[in-house]
Coordinates of C-alpha atoms and ligand atoms in Angstrom, one line a residue:
M1 CA 28.9 -95.3 -47.8
S2 CA 30.3 -92.1 -49.5
P3 CA 29.3 -89.5 -51.7
D4 CA 31.9 -90.7 -54.0
D5 CA 30.2 -94.1 -54.2
P6 CA 28.6 -94.7 -57.6
V7 CA 24.7 -94.9 -57.3
R8 CA 23.3 -98.6 -57.4
P9 CA 21.4 -99.8 -59.8
V10 CA 18.1 -100.8 -59.3
A11 CA 18.1 -104.7 -58.9
A12 CA 16.2 -106.6 -56.1
P13 CA 15.1 -104.1 -53.4
A14 CA 14.3 -106.6 -50.8
Q15 CA 18.1 -107.6 -50.9
L16 CA 18.3 -103.8 -49.0
F17 CA 17.3 -105.6 -45.9
D18 CA 19.2 -108.7 -46.2
L19 CA 21.1 -109.1 -42.4
T20 CA 23.0 -112.4 -43.3
G21 CA 26.4 -112.2 -41.5
R22 CA 25.3 -109.8 -39.3
T23 CA 25.0 -109.9 -35.6
A24 CA 22.4 -108.2 -33.3
L25 CA 21.1 -108.1 -29.9
V26 CA 17.7 -107.5 -28.8
T27 CA 16.9 -106.4 -25.0
G28 CA 13.7 -107.1 -23.7
A29 CA 13.1 -110.3 -25.9
S30 CA 11.0 -112.4 -23.2
S31 CA 7.7 -111.0 -24.6
G32 CA 6.1 -108.5 -26.6
L33 CA 7.9 -106.3 -29.4
G34 CA 11.2 -107.6 -28.5
H35 CA 10.5 -111.0 -29.0
R36 CA 8.9 -110.3 -32.4
M37 CA 12.0 -108.2 -33.4
A38 CA 14.5 -111.1 -32.5
L39 CA 12.6 -113.4 -34.7
V40 CA 12.7 -110.8 -37.3
L41 CA 16.0 -110.3 -37.2
A42 CA 17.3 -114.1 -37.2
H43 CA 14.5 -114.5 -40.2
A44 CA 16.0 -111.7 -42.2
G45 CA 19.7 -113.5 -41.7
A46 CA 21.2 -112.1 -38.4
T47 CA 22.8 -114.2 -35.7
V48 CA 20.5 -112.7 -32.8
A49 CA 21.5 -112.3 -29.1
V50 CA 18.7 -112.2 -26.8
T51 CA 18.5 -110.7 -23.2
A52 CA 15.7 -110.4 -20.3
R53 CA 15.4 -111.5 -16.7
R54 CA 12.9 -114.5 -17.6
T55 CA 15.4 -117.3 -18.7
D56 CA 12.7 -119.7 -19.5
R57 CA 11.2 -117.5 -22.0
L58 CA 14.4 -116.9 -23.5
E59 CA 14.8 -120.4 -24.0
A60 CA 11.4 -120.8 -25.5
L61 CA 12.3 -118.1 -27.9
A62 CA 15.7 -119.5 -29.2
S63 CA 13.9 -122.7 -29.3
L64 CA 12.2 -121.0 -32.4
H65 CA 15.2 -120.3 -34.5
P66 CA 18.8 -121.8 -34.5
A67 CA 20.2 -118.4 -34.7
I68 CA 19.3 -116.9 -31.6
H69 CA 21.2 -117.7 -28.4
P70 CA 19.7 -116.2 -24.9
F71 CA 21.7 -114.4 -22.0
T72 CA 19.8 -113.5 -19.1
A73 CA 20.4 -110.5 -17.2
D74 CA 18.6 -108.1 -15.1
L75 CA 19.6 -104.6 -17.3
S76 CA 18.7 -102.5 -14.2
V77 CA 21.9 -103.8 -12.7
A78 CA 25.1 -101.9 -14.1
A79 CA 27.2 -105.2 -13.2
D80 CA 24.6 -107.3 -15.3
R81 CA 24.8 -104.9 -18.4
E82 CA 28.8 -105.0 -18.1
R83 CA 28.7 -109.0 -18.0
L84 CA 26.2 -109.3 -20.8
A85 CA 28.2 -107.1 -23.0
A86 CA 31.2 -109.2 -22.2
D87 CA 29.4 -112.5 -22.8
V88 CA 27.9 -111.5 -26.1
E89 CA 30.9 -110.3 -27.6
A90 CA 33.0 -113.3 -26.8
A91 CA 30.4 -115.5 -28.2
L92 CA 29.1 -113.1 -31.1
G93 CA 32.1 -110.8 -31.6
T94 CA 31.4 -107.0 -32.3
L95 CA 27.8 -106.4 -33.0
D96 CA 25.9 -104.9 -35.8
V97 CA 23.0 -104.4 -34.6
L98 CA 21.8 -103.1 -31.2
V99 CA 18.2 -102.8 -30.3
N100 CA 17.6 -101.3 -26.6
N101 CA 13.9 -102.6 -26.3
A102 CA 13.7 -103.6 -22.8
G103 CA 11.5 -101.4 -21.1
L104 CA 9.0 -100.9 -18.0
S105 CA 6.0 -98.5 -17.7
H106 CA 4.2 -96.9 -14.4
S107 CA 1.1 -95.4 -14.6
S108 CA 0.7 -92.3 -11.8
P109 CA 0.3 -88.9 -11.3
I110 CA 3.5 -86.9 -9.7
E111 CA 1.5 -87.0 -6.6
A112 CA 1.1 -90.5 -6.2
E113 CA 4.7 -91.3 -8.0
T114 CA 7.6 -92.1 -5.4
L115 CA 11.3 -91.0 -6.2
A116 CA 11.9 -95.2 -6.3
D117 CA 9.2 -95.5 -8.9
F118 CA 10.6 -92.5 -10.8
E119 CA 14.2 -93.8 -10.7
R120 CA 13.1 -97.2 -11.6
M121 CA 11.6 -95.8 -14.9
I122 CA 14.9 -93.9 -15.5
D123 CA 16.9 -97.0 -14.8
I124 CA 15.4 -99.3 -17.2
N125 CA 14.1 -97.0 -19.9
L126 CA 17.0 -94.6 -20.3
T127 CA 20.2 -95.5 -17.9
S128 CA 20.3 -99.0 -19.3
A129 CA 20.2 -97.8 -23.0
W130 CA 22.9 -95.1 -22.5
H131 CA 25.0 -97.9 -20.8
L132 CA 24.5 -100.3 -23.6
I133 CA 25.0 -97.7 -26.0
K134 CA 28.4 -97.3 -24.3
L135 CA 29.6 -100.7 -23.6
F136 CA 28.6 -102.1 -27.3
G137 CA 29.0 -99.0 -29.2
V138 CA 32.9 -98.6 -28.6
G139 CA 33.4 -102.0 -30.6
M140 CA 30.9 -100.5 -33.2
V141 CA 33.0 -97.4 -33.6
A142 CA 36.2 -99.4 -33.7
A143 CA 35.1 -101.6 -36.3
G144 CA 33.5 -98.6 -38.3
R145 CA 30.1 -99.7 -38.7
G146 CA 26.6 -100.7 -36.7
S147 CA 23.4 -99.4 -36.4
I148 CA 21.8 -98.7 -32.9
I149 CA 18.1 -98.8 -32.6
N150 CA 16.6 -97.4 -29.5
I151 CA 12.9 -98.3 -28.7
A152 CA 11.1 -95.2 -27.7
S153 CA 7.5 -94.2 -27.3
I154 CA 5.2 -91.7 -28.6
L155 CA 4.9 -90.9 -25.0
G156 CA 8.5 -89.5 -25.8
I157 CA 7.3 -87.2 -28.0
V158 CA 4.1 -86.1 -26.7
G159 CA 2.4 -86.0 -23.2
A160 CA 0.7 -89.5 -21.8
T161 CA -2.3 -87.4 -19.8
P162 CA -5.5 -88.3 -20.1
S163 CA -3.3 -91.8 -19.1
K164 CA -1.5 -90.2 -16.5
Q165 CA 2.3 -91.5 -16.4
T166 CA 5.5 -89.6 -15.1
G167 CA 8.8 -91.0 -15.2
Y168 CA 7.7 -93.0 -18.0
P169 CA 7.6 -90.2 -20.3
A170 CA 10.6 -88.1 -19.0
A171 CA 12.8 -91.4 -19.6
K172 CA 11.3 -91.9 -22.9
G173 CA 12.1 -88.1 -23.9
G174 CA 15.5 -88.7 -22.9
L175 CA 16.1 -91.7 -24.6
I176 CA 15.0 -89.6 -28.0
N177 CA 17.4 -87.0 -27.5
L178 CA 20.3 -89.2 -26.6
T179 CA 19.8 -91.1 -30.1
R180 CA 20.0 -87.6 -31.6
E181 CA 22.9 -86.9 -29.7
M182 CA 24.6 -90.2 -30.4
G183 CA 23.8 -90.0 -34.2
L184 CA 25.6 -86.7 -34.3
Q185 CA 28.7 -88.0 -32.5
W186 CA 29.0 -91.1 -34.2
A187 CA 28.2 -89.8 -37.7
R188 CA 31.4 -89.8 -39.3
R189 CA 32.4 -93.2 -37.2
G190 CA 30.3 -95.3 -39.5
V191 CA 27.7 -96.0 -36.5
R192 CA 24.2 -95.0 -37.3
V193 CA 21.6 -94.3 -34.2
N194 CA 18.0 -94.0 -34.5
A195 CA 14.6 -94.5 -32.7
I196 CA 11.3 -96.0 -33.2
C197 CA 8.7 -94.7 -31.1
P198 CA 5.9 -97.2 -31.2
G199 CA 2.0 -96.1 -30.5
W200 CA -0.2 -98.0 -28.6
F201 CA 0.5 -101.9 -29.3
A202 CA -1.0 -105.0 -27.3
T203 CA 1.8 -106.4 -25.2
E204 CA 2.1 -107.3 -21.6
M205 CA 3.1 -103.7 -20.9
T206 CA -0.4 -102.8 -21.9
D207 CA -2.2 -105.6 -20.8
D208 CA -4.1 -103.5 -18.0
L209 CA -4.9 -101.0 -20.4
L210 CA -5.9 -103.3 -23.2
S211 CA -8.1 -105.8 -21.7
T212 CA -10.6 -103.7 -20.5
E213 CA -13.5 -102.3 -22.9
A214 CA -12.9 -98.7 -21.7
G215 CA -8.9 -99.0 -22.3
V216 CA -9.7 -100.3 -25.8
G217 CA -12.3 -97.4 -26.3
F218 CA -9.7 -94.9 -25.5
V219 CA -7.1 -96.1 -27.9
E220 CA -9.4 -96.8 -30.6
R221 CA -11.0 -93.3 -30.2
N222 CA -7.5 -91.6 -29.9
T223 CA -5.3 -93.3 -32.7
P224 CA -6.2 -91.9 -36.2
L225 CA -6.0 -95.3 -37.5
Q226 CA -8.9 -97.0 -34.9
R227 CA -6.7 -99.4 -33.4
A228 CA -3.8 -100.4 -31.5
G229 CA -0.9 -101.9 -33.3
L230 CA -0.4 -105.5 -34.2
V231 CA 3.5 -106.7 -32.9
H232 CA 4.2 -107.6 -36.7
E233 CA 3.5 -104.1 -37.7
I234 CA 6.8 -103.1 -36.0
D235 CA 8.9 -105.1 -38.7
G236 CA 9.3 -102.9 -41.4
A237 CA 10.6 -100.1 -39.2
L238 CA 13.0 -102.0 -37.6
L239 CA 14.4 -103.7 -41.0
L240 CA 14.8 -100.5 -42.2
L241 CA 16.7 -99.2 -39.4
A242 CA 18.7 -102.5 -38.8
S243 CA 19.9 -102.6 -42.7
D244 CA 21.4 -100.9 -45.2
A245 CA 18.2 -99.9 -46.5
S246 CA 18.7 -96.9 -43.8
S247 CA 22.6 -96.2 -44.7
F248 CA 21.4 -92.6 -45.0
M249 CA 19.8 -92.4 -41.6
T250 CA 20.8 -91.6 -38.5
G251 CA 19.4 -89.3 -35.3
S252 CA 16.0 -90.2 -36.7
V253 CA 12.8 -90.5 -34.6
L254 CA 10.3 -93.2 -36.5
T255 CA 7.0 -93.0 -35.2
V256 CA 4.9 -96.2 -35.5
D257 CA 2.1 -95.0 -34.2
G258 CA -1.4 -95.2 -36.3
G259 CA -1.4 -91.6 -36.4
W260 CA -1.1 -90.6 -32.7
T261 CA 1.6 -88.0 -33.0
A262 CA 0.2 -86.5 -36.1
R263 CA -2.9 -84.7 -34.5
Ligands
LIG301 N1 3.4 -101.8 -25.9 C1 3.1 -100.5 -26.3 O1 1.9 -100.0 -26.5 C2 4.4 -99.9 -26.1 C3 4.3 -98.4 -26.7 C4 5.4 -97.4 -26.9 C5 6.7 -98.0 -26.6 N2 6.6 -99.3 -25.9 C6 8.2 -99.8 -25.8 O2 8.1 -100.7 -26.7 C7 9.3 -101.4 -25.8 C8 9.1 -103.3 -25.5 O3 7.9 -103.2 -24.8 P1 6.7 -104.5 -25.1 O4 5.6 -103.4 -25.2 O5 7.2 -105.3 -25.8 O6 6.5 -104.5 -23.4 P2 6.7 -106.0 -22.4 O7 6.0 -107.2 -23.7 O8 6.3 -105.8 -21.3 O9 8.1 -106.6 -22.8 C9 9.2 -105.4 -22.0 C10 10.6 -106.3 -21.9 O10 11.4 -105.7 -21.5 C11 12.2 -106.9 -20.6 N3 12.6 -106.1 -19.4 C12 12.0 -105.1 -18.4 N4 12.3 -104.9 -17.2 C13 14.0 -105.4 -17.5 C14 15.2 -105.7 -16.5 N5 15.1 -105.1 -15.6 N6 15.7 -106.2 -16.8 C15 15.8 -107.0 -18.3 N7 14.7 -106.6 -19.1 C16 14.0 -106.1 -18.3 C17 10.9 -107.7 -19.9 O11 11.4 -108.9 -19.8 P3 11.6 -109.6 -18.1 O12 10.5 -109.0 -17.2 O13 11.7 -111.2 -18.6 O14 13.0 -109.4 -17.8 C18 10.4 -107.6 -21.5 O15 11.2 -108.5 -22.3 C19 9.2 -100.7 -24.4 O16 10.7 -100.0 -24.2 C20 8.0 -100.0 -24.2 O17 8.4 -98.8 -23.3 C21 5.9 -100.3 -25.9

């Protein structure tokens, strides 16, 4: 859209979120938020490639909707990322929507975190997103359209302690500023780049914390809305950023955190 385009009359606002005819890739779709987001994009009309290491989980997900297509990859391996980009583009063409969601956390104060732990956090949470933005974004820029959504974290905005983590908040903070920079680099090229920062959600990643009474108490006491998020509570932010409903948003960092970062 350009400033010269006429303002659209208000007709059917829900159509704003329609993704019919669009293609998408969701990384880390074998569980948690990624599994949910792949289904939401497919139900909104998109053809959706999904990736992760666990092929059985991806196939089970694909069996839930005919527009979902599995591609196994270990995103900590550069050659896998390159193969994934080639395979997905060969199957689906240039992407309209890339959701960089795959992630891994590691709780540790710095004294106990090894260099290998730190590098693992950076590799999967930041380097792999950078590489997929580069691999898929070039096609998007050539097509003059696209929406890239990076799933960062509240722990990329504020520190984690008292839940001590070191490499993870560093990587997510990097992902947030990579989002801003790419939003700027491609602002005149038709490709929008935004981030979603979830608060605490019950997924495999938070199993250790949220399966204990103390962990649930910690989240309830410290989240203004007094609970963890439910996976469906990511749907609205995802559909907003994936669709034309966010046509004037780029470089934005959207929190879905029950108020955690408002304190
Ligand atoms: N849950 C929360 O409270 C929370 C809060 C803030 C941000 N987030 C972010 O939200 C995103 C999704 O997390 P989640 O909570 O849904 O966690 P999850 O259920 O543990 O899902 C993580 C996903 O990442 C994939 N993954 C991990 N390492 C990978 C690798 N080397 N190659 C390919 N895929 C890999 C996993 O698939 P495989 O194991 O099958 O490879 C899995 O599908 C992450 O980026 C996370 O940091 C979560």
